[in-house]
Coordinates of C-alpha atoms in Angstrom, one line a residue:
T5 CA 0.0 0.0 0.0
A6 CA 3.0 2.3 0.0
W7 CA 2.6 3.3 -3.7
V8 CA -1.2 3.9 -3.1
L9 CA -0.3 6.2 -0.3
G10 CA 2.2 8.1 -2.6
V11 CA -0.4 8.4 -5.4
C12 CA -3.0 9.7 -3.1
L13 CA -0.5 12.2 -1.6
V14 CA 0.5 13.5 -5.1
F15 CA -3.1 13.7 -6.1
G16 CA -4.0 15.8 -3.1
L17 CA -1.1 18.2 -3.6
M18 CA -2.1 18.6 -7.3
Q19 CA -5.6 19.5 -6.3
S20 CA -4.4 22.1 -3.8
A21 CA -2.1 23.6 -6.4
H22 CA -4.9 23.7 -8.9
L23 CA -7.1 25.7 -6.4
L24 CA -4.3 28.1 -5.7
L25 CA -3.8 28.8 -9.4
Q26 CA -7.5 29.4 -9.8
L27 CA -7.6 31.8 -6.9
K28 CA -4.5 33.7 -8.2
K29 CA -6.0 34.0 -11.7
N30 CA -9.3 35.3 -10.4
K31 CA -8.8 37.3 -7.2
T32 CA -12.5 38.1 -6.8
A33 CA -13.5 34.5 -6.9
S34 CA -14.6 32.8 -3.7
M35 CA -14.3 29.2 -2.8
S36 CA -17.6 27.3 -3.0
K37 CA -18.4 24.4 -0.8
W38 CA -17.5 22.0 -3.6
N39 CA -14.1 23.5 -4.0
V40 CA -13.6 23.2 -0.3
L41 CA -14.6 19.5 -0.5
T42 CA -12.0 18.6 -3.0
P43 CA -8.8 18.8 -0.8
L44 CA -10.7 17.2 2.1
L45 CA -11.6 14.2 -0.1
S46 CA -8.0 13.9 -1.0
F47 CA -7.1 14.0 2.7
C48 CA -9.6 11.2 3.3
M49 CA -8.0 9.1 0.6
V50 CA -4.6 9.5 2.1
G51 CA -6.0 8.8 5.6
I52 CA -7.5 5.5 4.4
S53 CA -4.2 4.5 2.9
I54 CA -2.4 5.3 6.2
L55 CA -4.9 3.2 8.2
K56 CA -4.4 0.3 5.8
T57 CA -0.6 0.4 6.2
P58 CA 0.3 -2.9 8.0
I59 CA 3.5 -1.5 9.5
A60 CA 3.5 1.6 11.8
S61 CA 6.3 3.4 10.0
P62 CA 7.6 6.7 11.5
A63 CA 7.4 8.2 8.0
L64 CA 3.6 8.4 8.5
W65 CA 4.1 11.4 10.8
P66 CA 6.0 13.5 8.2
V67 CA 3.4 12.5 5.6
T68 CA 0.6 13.7 7.9
L69 CA 2.4 16.9 8.6
L70 CA 2.8 17.6 4.9
I71 CA -0.9 17.1 4.3
V72 CA -1.9 19.2 7.2
T73 CA 0.5 22.0 6.2
S74 CA -0.9 22.0 2.7
I75 CA -4.5 22.2 3.7
L76 CA -3.8 24.8 6.4
F77 CA -1.8 27.0 4.0
L78 CA -4.6 26.7 1.5
S79 CA -7.3 27.6 4.1
F80 CA -5.3 30.7 5.1
I81 CA -4.7 31.8 1.5
C82 CA -8.4 31.3 0.6
G83 CA -9.7 32.6 3.9
S84 CA -11.9 29.5 4.3
L85 CA -12.9 28.7 7.8
M86 CA -14.8 25.7 6.5
L87 CA -11.7 24.2 5.0
M88 CA -9.7 24.8 8.2
I89 CA -12.5 23.2 10.4
G90 CA -12.6 20.2 8.0
A91 CA -8.9 19.7 8.1
I92 CA -8.9 19.9 11.9
V93 CA -11.7 17.3 12.2
L94 CA -10.1 14.9 9.7
T95 CA -6.7 15.2 11.3
M96 CA -8.0 14.4 14.8
G97 CA -10.0 11.5 13.4
L98 CA -7.1 10.1 11.4
L99 CA -4.6 10.2 14.2
G100 CA -7.0 8.9 16.7
A101 CA -8.1 6.0 14.5
W102 CA -4.5 5.3 13.6
M103 CA -3.4 5.1 17.2
L104 CA -6.4 2.8 18.0
T105 CA -5.3 0.4 15.2
L106 CA -1.7 0.3 16.3
P107 CA -0.5 -2.9 18.1
A108 CA -0.4 -2.7 21.8
E109 CA 3.3 -3.5 21.9
I110 CA 4.1 -0.4 19.8
V111 CA 1.9 1.9 21.8
G112 CA 3.4 0.6 25.0
T113 CA 6.8 1.9 24.1
S114 CA 8.0 5.5 24.4
G115 CA 8.8 5.8 20.7
L116 CA 5.6 7.7 19.9
F117 CA 6.2 10.5 22.3
P118 CA 9.1 12.2 20.4
W119 CA 6.9 12.3 17.3
I120 CA 4.0 13.7 19.2
L121 CA 6.3 16.5 20.6
V122 CA 7.8 17.2 17.1
F123 CA 4.3 17.2 15.6
S124 CA 2.9 19.6 18.1
V125 CA 5.8 22.1 18.0
F126 CA 5.8 22.1 14.2
L127 CA 2.0 22.9 14.1
L128 CA 2.3 25.6 16.7
V129 CA 5.2 27.3 14.8
L130 CA 3.4 26.9 11.5
I131 CA 0.1 28.4 12.6
Q132 CA 1.9 31.1 14.6
R133 CA 4.0 32.3 11.6
M134 CA 1.6 31.8 8.8
P135 CA -0.9 34.6 9.7
Q136 CA 2.1 37.0 9.9
W137 CA 3.1 36.1 6.4
L138 CA -0.4 36.7 5.2
A139 CA -0.7 39.9 7.2
S140 CA 2.2 41.3 5.2
M141 CA 0.0 41.1 2.1
S142 CA -2.4 43.7 3.4
K143 CA 0.4 46.1 4.1
M144 CA 1.5 46.3 0.5
P145 CA 0.3 49.0 -1.9
A146 CA -3.1 48.6 -3.5
G147 CA -3.3 46.0 -6.1
K148 CA 0.1 44.5 -5.2
T149 CA -0.2 41.5 -2.9
L150 CA 2.4 38.9 -2.1
G151 CA 2.4 36.2 -4.7
G152 CA -0.6 37.8 -6.4
F153 CA -3.1 36.4 -3.9
P154 CA -5.9 38.6 -2.5
S155 CA -5.4 39.7 1.1
L156 CA -7.5 38.7 4.1
G157 CA -9.5 40.9 6.4
T158 CA -8.3 41.5 9.9
D159 CA -11.3 39.9 11.6
R160 CA -11.2 36.7 9.5
L161 CA -7.5 36.4 10.0
A162 CA -7.8 36.7 13.7
A163 CA -10.6 34.1 13.8
M164 CA -8.6 31.6 11.8
Q165 CA -5.5 32.2 13.9
L166 CA -7.5 31.6 17.1
L167 CA -9.0 28.4 15.6
G168 CA -5.6 27.2 14.4
Q169 CA -3.8 27.8 17.6
S170 CA -6.5 26.1 19.6
Y171 CA -6.2 23.1 17.3
A172 CA -2.4 23.0 17.5
I173 CA -2.6 23.1 21.4
L174 CA -5.5 20.6 21.9
L175 CA -4.5 18.0 19.3
P176 CA -1.2 16.9 21.0
F177 CA -3.0 16.7 24.3
M178 CA -5.6 14.4 22.7
L179 CA -2.9 12.2 21.3
L180 CA -1.3 12.0 24.7
L181 CA -4.7 11.1 26.3
G182 CA -5.3 8.4 23.6
T183 CA -1.8 7.0 24.2
L184 CA -2.4 6.8 28.0
G185 CA -5.6 4.9 27.4
R186 CA -3.7 2.0 25.7
M187 CA -0.6 1.8 27.9
N188 CA -0.3 -0.5 30.9
V189 CA 2.5 1.5 32.5
P190 CA 2.7 5.0 31.0
P191 CA 6.1 6.7 31.3
V192 CA 5.5 9.5 33.8
N193 CA 8.4 11.7 32.7
W194 CA 7.6 11.5 29.0
V195 CA 3.9 12.3 29.4
M196 CA 4.3 15.0 32.0
G197 CA 7.3 16.5 30.2
I198 CA 5.4 16.9 26.9
S199 CA 2.4 18.2 28.8
L200 CA 4.6 20.8 30.5
I201 CA 6.2 21.9 27.2
L202 CA 2.8 22.2 25.6
S203 CA 1.6 24.2 28.6
C204 CA 4.6 26.6 28.3
L205 CA 3.8 27.0 24.6
A206 CA 0.1 27.7 25.3
S207 CA 1.1 30.3 27.9
W208 CA 3.5 31.9 25.4
L209 CA 0.8 32.1 22.7
S210 CA -1.7 33.5 25.2
R211 CA 0.1 36.8 25.3
K212 CA -2.1 38.0 22.5
N213 CA -5.1 35.7 22.9
G214 CA -6.0 34.7 26.5
W215 CA -8.4 31.9 25.4
I216 CA -5.4 29.8 24.4
S217 CA -4.2 29.8 28.0
L218 CA -7.6 28.6 29.3
A219 CA -7.7 25.8 26.6
G220 CA -4.2 24.7 27.5
L221 CA -5.0 24.7 31.2
G222 CA -8.0 22.5 30.7
A223 CA -6.1 20.0 28.5
A224 CA -3.1 19.9 30.8
M225 CA -5.3 19.2 33.9
T226 CA -7.1 16.4 31.9
I227 CA -3.7 14.7 31.2
Q228 CA -2.6 15.0 34.9
W229 CA -5.9 13.7 36.1
S230 CA -5.8 10.7 33.7
L231 CA -2.2 9.9 34.7
S232 CA -2.8 10.2 38.4
H233 CA -5.8 7.9 38.3
H234 CA -4.0 5.4 36.1
Y235 CA -1.5 4.8 38.8
G236 CA -4.1 4.8 41.6
T237 CA -2.6 4.5 45.0
N238 CA 0.9 3.6 43.9
N239 CA 2.9 6.1 45.9
E240 CA 6.2 5.0 44.3
H241 CA 5.6 7.5 41.5
H242 CA 5.8 10.5 43.7
G243 CA 7.3 12.4 40.7
I244 CA 3.8 13.0 39.6
L245 CA 3.3 15.3 42.5
I246 CA 6.4 17.3 41.5
W247 CA 5.1 17.5 37.9
M248 CA 1.7 18.8 39.1
I249 CA 3.3 21.5 41.2
T250 CA 5.5 22.5 38.1
H251 CA 2.4 22.8 35.9
Y252 CA 0.7 25.0 38.5
A253 CA 3.7 27.3 38.7
V254 CA 3.8 27.7 34.9
F255 CA 0.2 28.8 34.6
L256 CA 0.4 30.9 37.7
I257 CA 3.5 33.0 37.0
T258 CA 3.2 33.3 33.2
P259 CA 1.1 36.5 33.2
F260 CA 3.3 38.0 35.8
I261 CA 6.5 37.4 33.8
A262 CA 5.2 37.9 30.2
Q263 CA 3.5 41.2 30.8
K264 CA 2.8 43.4 33.8
G265 CA -0.5 44.7 35.0
Q266 CA -3.5 45.0 32.7
A267 CA -1.5 44.6 29.5
A268 CA -2.0 40.9 29.7
P269 CA -5.4 39.5 28.4
K270 CA -8.0 39.1 31.1
Q271 CA -8.4 35.4 30.2
N272 CA -4.7 34.9 30.9
W273 CA -5.2 36.2 34.5
I274 CA -8.3 34.0 34.9
A275 CA -6.3 30.9 33.9
S276 CA -3.6 31.9 36.4
A277 CA -6.2 32.1 39.2
L278 CA -8.1 28.9 38.2
S279 CA -4.9 27.0 37.9
G280 CA -4.6 27.0 41.7
V281 CA -8.2 25.6 42.1
G282 CA -7.7 22.8 39.6
H283 CA -4.3 21.8 40.7
F284 CA -5.3 21.9 44.3
F285 CA -7.9 19.2 43.9
L286 CA -5.5 17.1 41.7
I287 CA -2.8 17.3 44.3
Y288 CA -5.2 16.8 47.2
S289 CA -6.7 13.7 45.6
W290 CA -3.3 12.2 44.9
I291 CA -2.0 12.8 48.4
D292 CA -5.2 11.5 50.0
R293 CA -5.0 8.3 48.0
S294 CA -1.2 7.7 48.2
F295 CA -0.2 8.9 51.7
D296 CA -1.6 8.9 55.2
W297 CA -1.1 12.5 56.1
G298 CA -2.8 13.7 59.3
I299 CA -2.5 17.4 58.7
M300 CA -4.1 17.9 55.3
G301 CA -5.3 21.3 56.3
L302 CA -1.8 22.6 55.5
L303 CA -2.4 22.0 51.8
P304 CA -5.1 24.6 51.3
A305 CA -3.2 26.9 53.7
A306 CA -0.2 26.7 51.4
F307 CA -2.4 27.4 48.3
A308 CA -4.0 30.3 50.2
L309 CA -0.7 31.9 50.9
V310 CA 0.3 31.7 47.2
S311 CA -3.0 33.2 46.0
L312 CA -2.8 35.9 48.6
A313 CA 0.8 36.8 47.5
A314 CA -0.4 37.0 43.9
L315 CA -3.3 39.2 44.9
Y316 CA -0.9 41.4 46.9
L317 CA 1.3 41.8 43.8
L318 CA -1.7 42.6 41.5
W319 CA -3.3 45.1 43.9
S320 CA -0.7 47.7 43.1
Q321 CA -0.3 46.9 39.4
I322 CA -3.9 46.7 38.2
S323 CA -6.3 49.7 38.1
H324 CA -9.4 49.3 40.3
K325 CA -11.4 51.7 38.2
T326 CA -11.8 49.6 35.1
E327 CA -14.1 46.7 34.8
E328 CA -11.4 44.4 33.5
G329 CA -9.1 45.3 36.4
R330 CA -11.8 44.6 39.0
S331 CA -12.6 41.3 37.3
V332 CA -9.0 40.1 37.6
L333 CA -8.7 41.2 41.2
A334 CA -12.1 39.5 42.0
W335 CA -10.9 36.2 40.5
F336 CA -7.8 36.1 42.7
G337 CA -9.6 37.4 45.7
G338 CA -12.3 34.7 45.4
V339 CA -9.8 32.0 44.9
S340 CA -7.9 33.2 48.0
C341 CA -11.1 33.1 50.1
L342 CA -11.9 29.7 48.8
F343 CA -8.6 28.2 50.0
V344 CA -8.9 29.9 53.4
T345 CA -12.3 28.5 54.0
L346 CA -11.2 25.0 52.8
I347 CA -8.7 24.7 55.7
F348 CA -11.2 23.6 58.3
P349 CA -13.4 21.3 56.2
I350 CA -10.4 19.3 55.0
Q351 CA -8.7 19.1 58.4
W352 CA -11.7 18.2 60.4
S353 CA -15.3 16.9 59.7
H354 CA -18.0 16.9 57.0
E355 CA -20.1 19.6 58.5
W356 CA -17.2 22.0 58.1
L357 CA -17.7 21.8 54.4
T358 CA -21.1 23.4 54.7
V359 CA -19.7 25.9 57.2
G360 CA -16.9 26.7 54.7
W361 CA -19.4 27.4 52.0
A362 CA -21.2 29.9 54.2
L363 CA -18.0 31.5 55.3
E364 CA -16.7 31.7 51.7
G365 CA -20.0 33.3 50.6
A366 CA -19.8 35.9 53.3
A367 CA -16.2 36.6 52.5
L368 CA -17.0 37.2 48.8
V369 CA -19.7 39.6 49.7
W370 CA -17.4 41.4 52.1
F371 CA -14.7 41.5 49.4
Y372 CA -17.1 43.5 47.2
R373 CA -16.5 46.4 49.5
H374 CA -13.0 46.6 48.2
I375 CA -13.6 45.4 44.6
S376 CA -17.0 46.3 43.3
H377 CA -17.5 43.4 40.9
R378 CA -20.9 41.8 40.6
G379 CA -19.4 38.4 40.1
L380 CA -18.3 38.3 43.8
L381 CA -21.9 38.9 44.9
G382 CA -23.3 36.2 42.5
W383 CA -20.9 33.5 43.7
G384 CA -21.3 34.6 47.3
L385 CA -25.1 34.2 47.1
A386 CA -24.7 30.8 45.3
L387 CA -22.5 29.4 48.0
M388 CA -24.7 30.6 50.9
S389 CA -27.7 29.2 49.1
L390 CA -25.9 25.8 48.9
A391 CA -25.1 26.0 52.5
F392 CA -28.7 26.8 53.4
L393 CA -30.1 24.0 51.3
R394 CA -27.7 21.4 52.7
L395 CA -28.5 22.4 56.3
A396 CA -32.2 22.8 55.8
L397 CA -33.2 20.1 53.3
N398 CA -30.5 17.4 53.7
P399 CA -31.4 15.1 56.7
V400 CA -28.0 13.3 56.3
V401 CA -26.4 16.3 57.9
L402 CA -27.8 15.3 61.3
Q403 CA -26.1 11.9 61.0
Y404 CA -22.5 13.1 60.5
H405 CA -21.7 12.6 64.2
P406 CA -23.4 10.7 67.0
R407 CA -25.0 12.7 69.7
G408 CA -22.6 14.1 72.3
E409 CA -22.8 14.0 76.1
W410 CA -23.6 17.8 76.3
P411 CA -27.2 18.5 75.2
I412 CA -26.8 22.1 74.2
L413 CA -23.1 22.7 73.5
N414 CA -22.8 20.3 70.6
W415 CA -21.7 20.3 67.0
Y416 CA -25.2 21.3 65.9
L417 CA -24.8 24.6 67.7
Y418 CA -21.6 25.7 66.0
T419 CA -22.6 24.4 62.6
Y420 CA -26.0 26.1 62.3
S421 CA -25.1 29.2 64.2
T422 CA -21.9 29.8 62.2
A423 CA -23.8 29.4 58.9
A424 CA -26.6 31.7 60.1
F425 CA -24.2 34.3 61.4
S426 CA -22.4 34.3 58.0
I427 CA -25.7 34.7 56.1
F428 CA -26.8 37.5 58.4
Y429 CA -23.5 39.3 58.0
A430 CA -23.7 39.1 54.2
A431 CA -27.3 40.3 54.3
N432 CA -26.3 43.3 56.3
C433 CA -23.4 44.1 54.0
M434 CA -25.6 43.9 50.9
K435 CA -28.2 46.1 52.5
R436 CA -25.5 48.8 53.1
Y437 CA -24.2 48.6 49.6
G438 CA -27.4 50.0 48.2
L439 CA -27.5 47.7 45.1
D440 CA -30.0 47.7 42.3
G441 CA -31.6 45.0 40.2
I442 CA -31.8 41.4 41.5
F443 CA -29.3 42.2 44.3
N444 CA -31.7 44.8 45.7
R445 CA -33.9 42.0 47.1
A446 CA -31.1 39.7 48.0
S447 CA -30.6 41.0 51.5
S448 CA -34.3 40.1 52.3
W449 CA -33.8 36.6 51.1
L450 CA -30.6 36.2 53.1
Y451 CA -32.3 37.4 56.2
A452 CA -35.1 34.9 55.6
M453 CA -32.6 32.0 55.1
G454 CA -30.7 33.0 58.3
G455 CA -33.9 33.1 60.2
L456 CA -35.0 29.7 59.0
L457 CA -31.6 28.2 60.1
C458 CA -32.0 29.7 63.5
F459 CA -35.5 28.2 63.8
L460 CA -34.2 24.8 62.7
L461 CA -31.4 25.1 65.3
L462 CA -33.9 25.8 68.0
N463 CA -35.9 22.7 67.1
I464 CA -32.8 20.6 66.8
E465 CA -31.5 21.6 70.2
I466 CA -34.9 20.8 71.8
A467 CA -35.0 17.4 70.2
D468 CA -31.4 16.7 71.3
F469 CA -32.1 17.9 74.8
F470 CA -35.1 15.5 75.3
A471 CA -33.6 12.6 73.3
K472 CA -33.3 9.3 75.1
P473 CA -30.0 8.5 76.8
G474 CA -27.8 6.4 74.6
S475 CA -29.6 7.1 71.3
G476 CA -27.1 7.6 68.5
S477 CA -29.3 9.6 66.1
L478 CA -31.6 12.6 66.4
V479 CA -35.3 12.0 66.0
F480 CA -38.1 14.6 65.9
E481 CA -41.2 13.5 67.8
F482 CA -44.3 15.5 68.9
K483 CA -45.9 12.8 71.1
G484 CA -45.0 10.9 74.2
N485 CA -43.2 13.6 76.2
F486 CA -45.2 16.3 77.8
A487 CA -42.2 18.5 78.7
R488 CA -40.8 18.4 75.2
D489 CA -44.2 19.3 73.6
L490 CA -44.5 22.2 76.0
C491 CA -41.0 23.4 75.2
Y492 CA -41.8 23.3 71.5
S493 CA -44.9 25.5 72.0
I494 CA -43.2 28.0 74.3
S495 CA -40.1 28.2 72.1
W496 CA -42.0 28.7 68.9
S497 CA -44.0 31.5 70.4
L498 CA -40.9 33.3 71.8
F499 CA -39.2 33.0 68.4
A500 CA -42.3 34.4 66.7
F501 CA -42.3 37.3 69.3
L502 CA -38.6 37.9 68.4
L503 CA -39.4 38.1 64.7
I504 CA -42.3 40.5 65.4
T505 CA -40.1 42.7 67.5
L506 CA -37.3 42.8 64.9
G507 CA -39.8 43.6 62.2
I508 CA -41.3 46.5 64.1
A509 CA -37.9 47.9 65.1
K510 CA -36.3 47.6 61.7
Q511 CA -39.5 48.3 59.8
L512 CA -39.3 45.0 57.9
R513 CA -42.8 44.0 56.8
E514 CA -41.9 40.5 55.7
T515 CA -40.3 39.8 59.1
R516 CA -43.4 40.9 60.9
W517 CA -45.6 38.7 58.8
A518 CA -43.3 35.8 59.3
G519 CA -43.6 36.3 63.1
L520 CA -47.4 36.6 62.9
G521 CA -47.5 33.4 60.8
L522 CA -45.4 31.4 63.2
L523 CA -47.4 32.7 66.1
G524 CA -50.6 31.6 64.3
V525 CA -49.1 28.1 63.8
T526 CA -48.1 27.9 67.5
L527 CA -51.7 28.8 68.5
S528 CA -53.0 26.2 66.2
K529 CA -50.6 23.6 67.7
V530 CA -51.7 24.5 71.2
F531 CA -55.5 24.3 70.5
L532 CA -55.4 21.3 68.1
H533 CA -52.6 19.2 69.6
D534 CA -51.5 20.3 73.1
I535 CA -55.0 20.5 74.7
S536 CA -55.8 16.9 73.7
Q537 CA -52.3 15.4 74.2
L538 CA -50.9 17.0 77.3
N539 CA -52.0 16.4 80.9
Q540 CA -53.6 19.2 82.9
L541 CA -50.4 20.9 84.3
Y542 CA -48.6 21.0 81.0
R543 CA -51.8 22.0 79.2
V544 CA -52.1 25.0 81.4
G545 CA -48.5 25.9 81.0
A546 CA -48.7 25.8 77.2
L547 CA -51.9 27.9 77.1
V548 CA -50.6 30.5 79.6
G549 CA -47.2 30.8 78.0
V550 CA -48.4 31.3 74.4
A551 CA -51.2 33.6 75.6
V552 CA -48.6 35.9 77.4
V553 CA -46.5 36.1 74.3
A554 CA -49.5 36.9 72.1
I555 CA -50.6 39.7 74.6
F556 CA -47.1 41.2 74.4
A557 CA -47.2 41.1 70.6
S558 CA -50.5 42.9 70.6
F559 CA -49.1 45.6 72.9
L560 CA -46.2 46.1 70.5
Y561 CA -48.6 46.5 67.6
Q562 CA -50.8 48.9 69.5
K563 CA -47.8 51.0 70.6
H564 CA -46.3 51.3 67.1
A565 CA -49.6 51.3 65.1
K566 CA -49.1 54.9 63.8
T567 CA -45.5 54.2 62.7
L568 CA -46.5 51.0 60.9
K569 CA -49.4 52.8 59.1
E570 CA -47.1 55.6 57.9
T571 CA -44.5 53.1 56.7
S572 CA -47.2 51.1 54.9
S573 CA -48.7 54.1 53.2
L574 CA -45.2 55.4 52.2
K575 CA -44.4 52.0 50.5

C-alpha cells in the first residue's frame, strides 16, 4: 500500500495547487463548498491508505504533517474557515483512528512521544507564523499582494489564527490522552514533560489571545488527572506530584512574567487564578490516595498563601477603576477566600464543608466592599444558598456525628449558628451597599434564610435535649413527652415574638408577617394538639405561655400602630 499512499498524496497536492492557481488567476472568486470539499476528499483518501498500512512506520508522521501543512496553507490563503475546520476534524479523526489500530506493543513503548512532541511544535510554529506572512500582504500597496493572492480581512485572519492555535494546542493533548488509554504502564516523565512543554507554549501564545491559556489549562489538567488515576494508590511514582506543582507554577506566573499589569489579556489572568483551584484538587486527591497525612489542612493553607501573595502583587499593578481590572482582582480574591475556607473542612469533619461554603460566601460579599465586581456577589449568594439548602433540606447532615454528652453545647450549635451568622453578616453588607436589580432584594432573602436556620437550630436543640440517653441519632417527635411538647410550643411563640419585635424595630414588613404566621401556627398547635395530648399541668403551661406572648405582641402593635401605618402608606 506504499505506492497507493504516494499516489493519493501526489493527487492531493495537485488538487491544492490547482485551487491556488484558480484563486491567483481570479482574485474576486470565492471558494464554493464543492471547491472546499476537493482537498478534504484527497485527505480522506490519504488517511484510508495510512490506516491500511500494516507497519507503523515513523514516516507516517511527516506525511501527515505535509498534508496538514498544505491544507492549512490553502485555508489561510483562501480565507476559508470551513476548510480549516474540515482539516482539523479529519486530522484528529485520522490520528485517533491510527493510534487505535496500532498494536499494543508499539503503543506501549516510548517511541511515539518524540513524534507527538515534534508534531505539536511544528504545528504551533506553522500556525503562529503563517498569519504573519499573510498579514504582510495587506500592508503592500493597493493591487500588489504577495504572490498575487488577495489579502484577508483582519477579523477573519484573527478568527482563523485563534482556531488554528487552539487546534495546535489541543491535538497533542488528545494524542497523549489516547496513548495513556492504551498503555499499561505510561512513562510519567515523558507524558508530564510533553504536557509541560505544551503548557509553556500555550502560555506563550496567550500573550495576544488569552483563550489559548484557558484551553491549555483544561487540557493539561485532563492529562494530569488521567495519569494520576492510572497509577491509583501507587505512591512510588511521587514524581507525579512534582510535575503537578510545576504545571501549577507555569500557569500561575506566566502573566506576571510575560507582561505586567493590565497589558496581559483578562483570560490569561483568569487561567492563572483557576490553575490554583484545579491543581489543588488534583494534588489533594493524589496525596489523599497515596499517603496517610494527618495534617491535610496545611495543603489549602499553602495554596491560600500563594494566592494571597499573587493578589498582593496585583493590587498595586492593576487599576481598580476599570471593569477588566476589577474582574482580575475579583478572581484572585475569590480563589484566596476559597482556600482559606477549605482549611477547616479538609482538616476536620464533613459539616465544616457546609460551614466553609457559608464563610466563603460571606467573605466574597465582604470583598465586594474593596472590589465592586458583581461576580463576587453572585458567587457569594450561590455558596450561601448551597449551605442553606444542605443544612435545611438534607437530613443526612444530622447523622455526620453521634449525639454528644452535652445536650446544648454540641456540633449542631456551631454548625448552624456559624452558617446563620455568615448569612446575616452578608445580608447586612448587601443592604448597606445599596445595590439595584436582583441584588436589591437579595438581603431580604438572606435574612429569611438565616432566620430559618435559627429556627431549625432551635428545634434541633430541643430534640437533642429531650432525646433518650444512649440514642445515637436525632429523632423529631411530637408525642409521648409532655415537657418536650410544652417546650416546643413556648419556644415557637418566643421565636415568633422575636421576629415581630425585629420587624417593628427595623420596619421590615416581611419579618413581621413571618412572626405573625409562626405565632398563628403555634396557637393552632396549642389548640389542636396540646390540649388533647398534654396532661392538665402542661396544658395550662402551654396555654398561659403562648397567651402571654400573644398579649405582648398585641401591645407592641398597638404602641407602634401609627408608625406602621405611615410606613405602609409610604411604601
